[in-house]
Tab-separated table of C-alpha atoms and ligand atoms in Angstrom:
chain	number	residue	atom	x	y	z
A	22	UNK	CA	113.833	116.694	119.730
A	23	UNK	CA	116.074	114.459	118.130
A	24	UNK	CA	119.194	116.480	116.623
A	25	UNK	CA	122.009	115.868	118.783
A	26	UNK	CA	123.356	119.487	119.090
A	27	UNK	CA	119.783	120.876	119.980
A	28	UNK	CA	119.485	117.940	122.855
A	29	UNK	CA	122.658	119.898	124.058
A	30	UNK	CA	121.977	122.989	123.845
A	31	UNK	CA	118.465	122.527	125.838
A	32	UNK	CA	120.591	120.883	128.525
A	33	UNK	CA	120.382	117.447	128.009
A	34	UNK	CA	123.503	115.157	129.200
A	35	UNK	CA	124.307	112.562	126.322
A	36	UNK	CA	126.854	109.787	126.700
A	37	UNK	CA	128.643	110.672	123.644
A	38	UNK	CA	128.658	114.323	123.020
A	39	UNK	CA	127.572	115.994	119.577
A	40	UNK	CA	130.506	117.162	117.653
A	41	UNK	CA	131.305	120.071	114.765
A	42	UNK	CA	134.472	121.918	114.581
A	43	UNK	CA	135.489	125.594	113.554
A	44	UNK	CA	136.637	126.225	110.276
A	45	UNK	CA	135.414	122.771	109.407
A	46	UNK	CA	134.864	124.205	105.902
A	47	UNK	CA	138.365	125.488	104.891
A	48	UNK	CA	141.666	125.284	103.097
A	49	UNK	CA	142.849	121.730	104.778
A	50	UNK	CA	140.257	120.457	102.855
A	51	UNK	CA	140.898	119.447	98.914
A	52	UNK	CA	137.164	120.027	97.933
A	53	UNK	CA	137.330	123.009	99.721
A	54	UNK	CA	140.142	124.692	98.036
A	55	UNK	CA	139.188	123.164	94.621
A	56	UNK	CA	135.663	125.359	94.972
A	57	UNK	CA	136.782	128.298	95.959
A	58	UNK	CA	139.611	128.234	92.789
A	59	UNK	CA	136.065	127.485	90.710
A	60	UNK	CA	134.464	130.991	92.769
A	61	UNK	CA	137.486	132.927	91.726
A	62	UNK	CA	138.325	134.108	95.423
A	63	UNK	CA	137.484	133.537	99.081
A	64	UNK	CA	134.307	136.603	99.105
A	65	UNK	CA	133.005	135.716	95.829
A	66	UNK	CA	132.707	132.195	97.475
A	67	UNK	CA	130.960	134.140	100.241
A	68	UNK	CA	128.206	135.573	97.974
A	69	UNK	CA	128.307	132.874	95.510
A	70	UNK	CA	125.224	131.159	97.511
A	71	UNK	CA	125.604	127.462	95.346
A	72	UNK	CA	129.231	127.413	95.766
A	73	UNK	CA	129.025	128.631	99.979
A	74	UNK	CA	126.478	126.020	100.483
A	75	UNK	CA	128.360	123.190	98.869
A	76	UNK	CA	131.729	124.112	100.767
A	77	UNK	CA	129.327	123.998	104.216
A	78	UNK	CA	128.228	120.556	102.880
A	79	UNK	CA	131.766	119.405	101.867
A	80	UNK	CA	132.597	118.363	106.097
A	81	UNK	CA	129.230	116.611	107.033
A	82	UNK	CA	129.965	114.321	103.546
A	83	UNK	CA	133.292	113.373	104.481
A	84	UNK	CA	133.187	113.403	108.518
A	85	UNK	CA	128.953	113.086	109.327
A	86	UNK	CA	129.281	116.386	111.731
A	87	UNK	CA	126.265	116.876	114.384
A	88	UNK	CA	126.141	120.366	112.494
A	89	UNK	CA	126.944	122.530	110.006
A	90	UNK	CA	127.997	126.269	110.176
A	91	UNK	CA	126.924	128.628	107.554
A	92	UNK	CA	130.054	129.458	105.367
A	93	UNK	CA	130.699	133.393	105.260
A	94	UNK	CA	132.718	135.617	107.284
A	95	UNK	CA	132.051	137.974	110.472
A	96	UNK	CA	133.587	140.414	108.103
A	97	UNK	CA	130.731	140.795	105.603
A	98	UNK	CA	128.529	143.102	107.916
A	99	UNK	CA	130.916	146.256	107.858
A	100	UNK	CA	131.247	145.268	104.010
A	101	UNK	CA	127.571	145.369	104.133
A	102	UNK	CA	127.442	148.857	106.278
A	103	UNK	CA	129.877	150.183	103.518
A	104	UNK	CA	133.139	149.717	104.829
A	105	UNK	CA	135.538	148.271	101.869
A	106	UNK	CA	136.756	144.742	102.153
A	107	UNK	CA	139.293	142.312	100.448
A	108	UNK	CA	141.406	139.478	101.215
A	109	UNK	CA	145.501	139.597	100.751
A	110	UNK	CA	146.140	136.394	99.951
A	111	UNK	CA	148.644	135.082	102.792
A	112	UNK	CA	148.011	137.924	105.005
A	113	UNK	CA	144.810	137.888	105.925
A	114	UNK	CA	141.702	140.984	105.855
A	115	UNK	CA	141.879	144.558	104.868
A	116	UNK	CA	138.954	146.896	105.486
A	117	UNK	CA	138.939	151.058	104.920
A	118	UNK	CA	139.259	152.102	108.318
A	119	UNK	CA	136.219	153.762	110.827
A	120	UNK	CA	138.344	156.105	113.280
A	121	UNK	CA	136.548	159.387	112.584
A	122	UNK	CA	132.559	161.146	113.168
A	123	UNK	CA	133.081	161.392	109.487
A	124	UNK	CA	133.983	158.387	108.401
A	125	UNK	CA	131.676	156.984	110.830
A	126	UNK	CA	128.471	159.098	109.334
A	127	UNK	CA	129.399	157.777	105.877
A	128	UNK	CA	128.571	154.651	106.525
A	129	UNK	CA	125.566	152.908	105.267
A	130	UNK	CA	122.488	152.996	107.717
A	131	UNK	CA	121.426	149.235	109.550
A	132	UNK	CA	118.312	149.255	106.618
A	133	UNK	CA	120.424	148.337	103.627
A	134	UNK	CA	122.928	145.700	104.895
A	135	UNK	CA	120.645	143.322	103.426
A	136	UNK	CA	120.903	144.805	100.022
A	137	UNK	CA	124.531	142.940	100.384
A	138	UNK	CA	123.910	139.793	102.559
A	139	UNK	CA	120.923	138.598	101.030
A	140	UNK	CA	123.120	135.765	99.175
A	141	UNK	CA	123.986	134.886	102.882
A	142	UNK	CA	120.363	134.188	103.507
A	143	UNK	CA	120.130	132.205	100.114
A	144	UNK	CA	122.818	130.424	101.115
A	145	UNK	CA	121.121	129.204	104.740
A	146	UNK	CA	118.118	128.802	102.527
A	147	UNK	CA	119.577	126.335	100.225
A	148	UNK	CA	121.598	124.175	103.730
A	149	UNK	CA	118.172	124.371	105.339
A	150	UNK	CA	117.023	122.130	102.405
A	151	UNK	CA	119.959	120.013	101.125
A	152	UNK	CA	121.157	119.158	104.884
A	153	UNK	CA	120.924	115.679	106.195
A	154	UNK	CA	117.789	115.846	108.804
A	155	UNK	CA	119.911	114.899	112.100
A	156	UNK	CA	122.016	117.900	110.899
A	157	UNK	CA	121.441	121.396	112.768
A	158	UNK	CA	122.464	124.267	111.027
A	159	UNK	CA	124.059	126.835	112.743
A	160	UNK	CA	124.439	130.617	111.325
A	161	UNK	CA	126.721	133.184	112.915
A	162	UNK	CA	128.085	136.514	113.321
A	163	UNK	CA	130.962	138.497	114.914
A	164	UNK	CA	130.396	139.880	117.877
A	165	UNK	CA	130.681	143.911	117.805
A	166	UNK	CA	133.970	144.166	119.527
A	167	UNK	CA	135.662	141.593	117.495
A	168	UNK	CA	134.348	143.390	114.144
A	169	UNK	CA	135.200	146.630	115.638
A	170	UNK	CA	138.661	145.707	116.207
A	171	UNK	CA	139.151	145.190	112.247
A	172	UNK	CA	137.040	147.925	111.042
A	173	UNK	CA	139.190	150.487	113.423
A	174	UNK	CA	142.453	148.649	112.182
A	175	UNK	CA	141.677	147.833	108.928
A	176	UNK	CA	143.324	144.506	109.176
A	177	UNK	CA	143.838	141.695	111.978
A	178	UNK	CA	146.091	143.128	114.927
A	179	UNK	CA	147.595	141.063	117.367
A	180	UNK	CA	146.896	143.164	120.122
A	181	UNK	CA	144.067	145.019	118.783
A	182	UNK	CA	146.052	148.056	120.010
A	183	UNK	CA	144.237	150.292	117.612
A	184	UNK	CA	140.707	149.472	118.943
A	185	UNK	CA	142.286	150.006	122.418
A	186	UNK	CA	143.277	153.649	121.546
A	187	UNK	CA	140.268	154.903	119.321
A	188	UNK	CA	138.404	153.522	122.885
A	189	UNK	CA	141.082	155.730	125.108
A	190	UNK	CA	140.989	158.913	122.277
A	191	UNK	CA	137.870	159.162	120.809
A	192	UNK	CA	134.768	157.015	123.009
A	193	UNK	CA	132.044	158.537	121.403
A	194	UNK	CA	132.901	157.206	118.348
A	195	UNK	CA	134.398	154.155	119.404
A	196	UNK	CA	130.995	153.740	121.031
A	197	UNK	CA	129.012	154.300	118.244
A	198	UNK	CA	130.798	151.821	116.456
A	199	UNK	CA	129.624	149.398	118.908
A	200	UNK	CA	126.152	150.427	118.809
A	201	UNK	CA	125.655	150.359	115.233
A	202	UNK	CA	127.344	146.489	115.148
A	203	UNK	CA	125.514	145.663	118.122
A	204	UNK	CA	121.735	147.023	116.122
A	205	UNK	CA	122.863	145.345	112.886
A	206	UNK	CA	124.238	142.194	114.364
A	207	UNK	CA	120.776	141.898	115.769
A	208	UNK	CA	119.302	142.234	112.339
A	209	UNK	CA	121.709	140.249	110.327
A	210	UNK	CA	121.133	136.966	112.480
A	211	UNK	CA	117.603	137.253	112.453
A	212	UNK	CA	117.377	137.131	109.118
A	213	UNK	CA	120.062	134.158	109.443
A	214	UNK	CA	116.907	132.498	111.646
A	215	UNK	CA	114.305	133.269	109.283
A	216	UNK	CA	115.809	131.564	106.232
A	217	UNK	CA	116.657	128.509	108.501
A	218	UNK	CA	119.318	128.834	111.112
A	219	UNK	CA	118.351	126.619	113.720
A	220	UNK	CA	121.305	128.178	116.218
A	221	UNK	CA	123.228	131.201	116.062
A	222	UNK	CA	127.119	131.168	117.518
A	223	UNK	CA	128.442	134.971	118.328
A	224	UNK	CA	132.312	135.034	117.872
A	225	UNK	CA	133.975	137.183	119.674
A	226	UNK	CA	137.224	136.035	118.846
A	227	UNK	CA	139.510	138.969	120.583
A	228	UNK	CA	137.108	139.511	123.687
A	229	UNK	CA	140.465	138.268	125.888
A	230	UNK	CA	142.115	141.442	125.470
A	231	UNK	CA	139.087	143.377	127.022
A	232	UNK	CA	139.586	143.366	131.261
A	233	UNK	CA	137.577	144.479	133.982
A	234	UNK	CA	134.909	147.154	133.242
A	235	UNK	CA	135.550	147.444	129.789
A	236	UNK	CA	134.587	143.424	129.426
A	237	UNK	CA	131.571	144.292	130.730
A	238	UNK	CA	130.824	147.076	128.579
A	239	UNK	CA	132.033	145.882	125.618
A	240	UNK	CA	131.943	142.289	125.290
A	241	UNK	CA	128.847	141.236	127.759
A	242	UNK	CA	126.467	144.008	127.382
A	243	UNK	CA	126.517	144.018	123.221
A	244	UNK	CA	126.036	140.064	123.781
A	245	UNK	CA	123.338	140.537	126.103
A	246	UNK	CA	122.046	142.896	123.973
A	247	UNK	CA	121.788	140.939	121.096
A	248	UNK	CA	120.996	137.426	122.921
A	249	UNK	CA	117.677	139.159	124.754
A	250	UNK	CA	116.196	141.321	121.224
A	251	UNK	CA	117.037	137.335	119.360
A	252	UNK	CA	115.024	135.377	122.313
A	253	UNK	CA	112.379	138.062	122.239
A	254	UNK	CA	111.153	136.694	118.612
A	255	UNK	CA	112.763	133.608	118.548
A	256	UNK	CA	112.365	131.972	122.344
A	257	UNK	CA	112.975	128.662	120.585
A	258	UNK	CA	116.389	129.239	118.864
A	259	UNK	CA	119.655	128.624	120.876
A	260	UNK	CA	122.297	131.325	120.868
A	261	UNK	CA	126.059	130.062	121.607
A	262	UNK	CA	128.623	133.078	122.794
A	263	UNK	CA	132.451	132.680	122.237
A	264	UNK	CA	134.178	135.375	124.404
A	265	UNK	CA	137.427	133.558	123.175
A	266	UNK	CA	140.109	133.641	126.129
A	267	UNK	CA	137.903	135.094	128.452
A	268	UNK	CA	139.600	133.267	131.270
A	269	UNK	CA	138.168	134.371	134.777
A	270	UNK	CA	135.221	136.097	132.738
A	271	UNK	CA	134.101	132.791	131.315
A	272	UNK	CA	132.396	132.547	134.832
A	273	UNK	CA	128.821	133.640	134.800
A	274	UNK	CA	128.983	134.700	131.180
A	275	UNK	CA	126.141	132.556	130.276
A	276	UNK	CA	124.323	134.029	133.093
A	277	UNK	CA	125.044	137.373	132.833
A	278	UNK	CA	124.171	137.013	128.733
A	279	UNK	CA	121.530	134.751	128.704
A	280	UNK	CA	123.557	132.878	126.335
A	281	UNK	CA	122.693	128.873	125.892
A	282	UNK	CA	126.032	127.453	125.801
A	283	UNK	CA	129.350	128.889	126.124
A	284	UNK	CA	132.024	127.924	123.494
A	285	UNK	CA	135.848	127.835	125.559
A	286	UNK	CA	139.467	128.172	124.281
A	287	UNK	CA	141.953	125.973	124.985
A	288	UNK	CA	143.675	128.135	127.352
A	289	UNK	CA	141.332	126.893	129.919
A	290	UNK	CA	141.591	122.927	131.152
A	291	UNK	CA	138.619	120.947	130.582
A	292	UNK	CA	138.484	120.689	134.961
A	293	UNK	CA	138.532	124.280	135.373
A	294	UNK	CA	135.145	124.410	132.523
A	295	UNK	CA	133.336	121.720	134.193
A	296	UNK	CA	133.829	123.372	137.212
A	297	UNK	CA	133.481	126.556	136.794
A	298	UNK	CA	131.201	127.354	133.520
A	299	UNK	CA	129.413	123.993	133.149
A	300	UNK	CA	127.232	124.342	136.004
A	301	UNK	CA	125.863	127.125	134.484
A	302	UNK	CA	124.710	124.962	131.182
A	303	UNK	CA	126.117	123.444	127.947
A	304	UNK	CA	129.495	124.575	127.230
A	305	UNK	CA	131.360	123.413	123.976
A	306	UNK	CA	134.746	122.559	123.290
A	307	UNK	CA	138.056	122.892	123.777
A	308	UNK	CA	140.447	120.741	121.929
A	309	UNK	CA	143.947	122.614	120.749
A	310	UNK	CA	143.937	122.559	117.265
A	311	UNK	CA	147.389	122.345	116.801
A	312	UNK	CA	146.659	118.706	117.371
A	313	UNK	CA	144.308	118.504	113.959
A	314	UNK	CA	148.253	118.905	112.676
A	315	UNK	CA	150.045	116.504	114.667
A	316	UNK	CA	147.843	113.514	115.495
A	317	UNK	CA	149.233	110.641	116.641
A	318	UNK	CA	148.078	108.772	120.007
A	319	UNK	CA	147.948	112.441	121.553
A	320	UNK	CA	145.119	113.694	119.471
A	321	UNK	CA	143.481	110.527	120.947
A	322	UNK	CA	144.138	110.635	124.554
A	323	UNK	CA	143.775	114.742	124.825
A	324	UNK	CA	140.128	114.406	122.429
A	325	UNK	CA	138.977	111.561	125.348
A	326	UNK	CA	140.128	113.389	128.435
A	327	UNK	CA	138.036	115.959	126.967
A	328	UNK	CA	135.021	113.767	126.540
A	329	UNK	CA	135.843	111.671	130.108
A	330	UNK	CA	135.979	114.975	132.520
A	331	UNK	CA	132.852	117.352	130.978
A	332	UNK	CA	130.530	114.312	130.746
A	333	UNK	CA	128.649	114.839	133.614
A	334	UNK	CA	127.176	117.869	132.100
A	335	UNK	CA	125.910	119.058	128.588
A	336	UNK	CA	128.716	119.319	126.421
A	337	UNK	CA	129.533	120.069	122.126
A	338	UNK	CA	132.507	119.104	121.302
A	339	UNK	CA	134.715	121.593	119.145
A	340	UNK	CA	138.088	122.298	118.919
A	341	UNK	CA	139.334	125.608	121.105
A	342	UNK	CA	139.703	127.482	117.491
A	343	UNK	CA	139.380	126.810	113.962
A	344	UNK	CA	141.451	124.220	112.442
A	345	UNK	CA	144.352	125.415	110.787
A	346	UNK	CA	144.632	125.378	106.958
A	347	UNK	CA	147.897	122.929	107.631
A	348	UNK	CA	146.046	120.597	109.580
A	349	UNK	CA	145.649	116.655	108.227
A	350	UNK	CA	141.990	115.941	107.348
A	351	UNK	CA	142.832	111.979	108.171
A	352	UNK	CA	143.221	112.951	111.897
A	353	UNK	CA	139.863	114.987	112.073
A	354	UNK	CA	138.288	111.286	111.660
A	355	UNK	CA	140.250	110.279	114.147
A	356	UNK	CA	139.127	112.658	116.778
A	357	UNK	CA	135.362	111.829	115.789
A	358	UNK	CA	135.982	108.174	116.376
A	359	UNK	CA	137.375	109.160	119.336
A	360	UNK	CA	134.497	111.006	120.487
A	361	UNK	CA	132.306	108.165	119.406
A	362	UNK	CA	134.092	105.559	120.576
A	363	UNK	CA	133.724	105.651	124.352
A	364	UNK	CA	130.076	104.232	124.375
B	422	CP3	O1	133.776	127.923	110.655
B	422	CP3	C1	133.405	127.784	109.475
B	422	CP3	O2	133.721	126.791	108.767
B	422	CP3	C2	132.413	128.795	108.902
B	422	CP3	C3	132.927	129.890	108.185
B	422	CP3	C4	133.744	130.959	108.891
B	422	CP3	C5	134.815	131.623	108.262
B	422	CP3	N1	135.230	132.642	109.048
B	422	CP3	C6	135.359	131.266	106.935
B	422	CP3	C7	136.715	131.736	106.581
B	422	CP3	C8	133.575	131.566	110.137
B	422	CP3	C9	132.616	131.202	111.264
B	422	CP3	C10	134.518	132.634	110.218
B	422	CP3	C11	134.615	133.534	111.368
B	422	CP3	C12	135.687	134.515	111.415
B	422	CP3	N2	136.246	135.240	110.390
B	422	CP3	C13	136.295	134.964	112.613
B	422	CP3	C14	135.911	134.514	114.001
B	422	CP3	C15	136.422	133.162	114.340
B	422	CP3	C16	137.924	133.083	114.479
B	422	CP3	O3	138.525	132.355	113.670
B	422	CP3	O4	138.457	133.679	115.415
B	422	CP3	C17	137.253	135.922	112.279
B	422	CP3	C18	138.162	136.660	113.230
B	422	CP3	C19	137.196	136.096	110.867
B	422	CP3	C20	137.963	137.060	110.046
B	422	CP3	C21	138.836	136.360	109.081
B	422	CP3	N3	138.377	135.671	107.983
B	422	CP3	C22	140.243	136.300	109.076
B	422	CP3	C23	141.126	136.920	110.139
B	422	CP3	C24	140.607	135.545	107.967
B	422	CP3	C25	142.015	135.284	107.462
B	422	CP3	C26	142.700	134.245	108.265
B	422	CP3	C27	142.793	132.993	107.482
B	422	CP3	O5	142.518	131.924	108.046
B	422	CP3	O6	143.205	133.087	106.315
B	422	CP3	C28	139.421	135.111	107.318
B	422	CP3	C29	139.330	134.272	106.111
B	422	CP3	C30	138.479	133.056	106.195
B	422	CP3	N4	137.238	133.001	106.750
B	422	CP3	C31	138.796	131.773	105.646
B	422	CP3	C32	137.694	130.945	105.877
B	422	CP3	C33	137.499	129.523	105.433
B	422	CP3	C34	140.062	131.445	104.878
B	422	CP3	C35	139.921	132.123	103.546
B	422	CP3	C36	140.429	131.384	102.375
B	422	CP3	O7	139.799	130.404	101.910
B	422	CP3	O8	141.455	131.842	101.867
């Protein structure tokens, strides 16, 4: 095995650690925003399976990433299980909202979501052949409490208090909701893997707000879920979970999921990962991205203490979240060689 990010993800210890970075396709980059101007808008660059797969291509030209992540959006499956979608520009997401038996039933059944995401699978199909050969490809999803979150809302909250009351007012619904993104999500990635997705990366981006039982219910038993039916008929493809700001439930989550590697926030030090969630296998991360924006001999010395304290054990690097669209591509390079530089 001689891609970088696979050697990782099977637990292998490398002197200088594979890197990517989340969002690596996006608006800091000039390519990137002069693409999706020639796609029209951000989800027609979603489904417009050329233009997706050149954006994805756009960071490993410029910066030689250790991977590339498929470019769409967790938010196409409830487009593709009917829910409406579109993009205020500034804002952010809207979706119709799920908060009803009703408007639950009238969504699409798990069967047609292809019918919309096939030019998803074109798209990995296309990357699988066009990407340099030390190059893994990794295709992703949402994981069903994060998508839940905005198809209850019908937008991004900041405390996903909406979620939090359809779950206190109306479970069985709330629950179905789960189960249906949970059966789907299963689908959807493996027919990521079977056009090409060498490694698929579950986000769930607003698992910190879950606590105690509900954590459990909703956050590790939908990625167990999904991470067991995936190995089942694909043993050999790595699955990385991102229960971003987890905090204390980081612990055991690989376990518990059967997870490969655990992507961390950077609300947890690189000490308290390498002591407490490295020993259970490859972790990746956890560089602030704020950083991507200011640079300087910081960027350098934060990106190396990184490196320097989870080197003992198999690590990605990554930021904690996706770069921001503000962020200076020249200091990206600077936080590779800084990666690469210490052997
Ligand atoms: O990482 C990558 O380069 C791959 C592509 C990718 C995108 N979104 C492209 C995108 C991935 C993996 C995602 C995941 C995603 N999408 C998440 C989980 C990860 C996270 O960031 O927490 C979430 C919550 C979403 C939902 C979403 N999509 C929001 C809230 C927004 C608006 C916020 C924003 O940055 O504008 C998006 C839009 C989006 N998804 C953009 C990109 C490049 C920006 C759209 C644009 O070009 O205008």
């Amino acid at each position: 095995m001689t891609k970088k990010i696979l050697r990782a993800l099977a637990g292998e210890t490398q002197a200088t650690p594979p890197i990517w970075m989340m969002r690596q396709a996006g608006r800091y980059l000039p390519e990137y925003r002069a693409t999706r101007a020639e796609a029209g808008d951000f989800l027609s660059l979603c489904y417009n399976s050329e233009l997706a797969a050149e954006v994805t291509l756009q960071p490993i030209r410029r910066y030689g990433f250790d991977a590339a992540i498929l470019f769409a959006d967790i938010l196409l499956l409830p487009q593709a299980l009917g829910a409406d979608l579109w993009f205020v520009t500034g804002e952010g997401p809207r979706l119709s909202t799920i908060t009803t038996q009703a408007e639950f039933d009238a969504l699409k059944g798990i069967d047609h979501i292809h019918e919309t995401l096939n030019p998803v699978y074109e798209t990995v199909r296309i990357l699988s052949r066009e990407l340099p050969e030390e190059t893994t490809l990794i295709g992703f999803a949402g994981a069903p409490w994060t998508v839940a979150t905005y198809m209850i809302a019908g937008r991004g909250t900041p405390d996903q208090g909406p979620a939090h009351a359809l779950m206190a007012e109306n479970l069985a619904v709330f629950e179905q909701i789960i189960d249906l993104l949970t059966d789907s999500t299963i689908d959807y990635l493996s027919a990521q893997i079977e056009a090409g997705a060498e490694v698929v990366k579950i986000f769930d981006s607003w698992a910190g707000s879950l606590k105690g039982e509900a954590f459990d219910k909703y956050a590790l038993a939908p990625a167990r879920k999904i991470t067991k039916a995936l190995k089942a008929k694909y043993p050999h493809v790595p699955v990385i979970g991102f229960p971003r700001q987890a905090g204390d439930n980081y612990i055991g989550f690989a376990r518990a999921t059967g997870v490969d590697c655990v992507a961390v926030d950077d609300s947890v030090s690189p000490e308290w990962v390498a002591k407490h969630v490295q020993p259970d296998g490859c972790v990746q991360g956890n560089l602030k991205s704020s950083h991507m924006v200011t640079g300087g001999p910081e960027l350098v010395s934060e990106t190396r203490r990184i490196v320097e304290t989870l080197k003992n054990g198999p690590h990605i690097f990554n930021l904690g979240h996706g770069i921001t669209p503000d962020a200076d591509p020249e200091n990206v390079h600077l936080m590779i060689e800084a990666v690469r530089a210490g052997n």
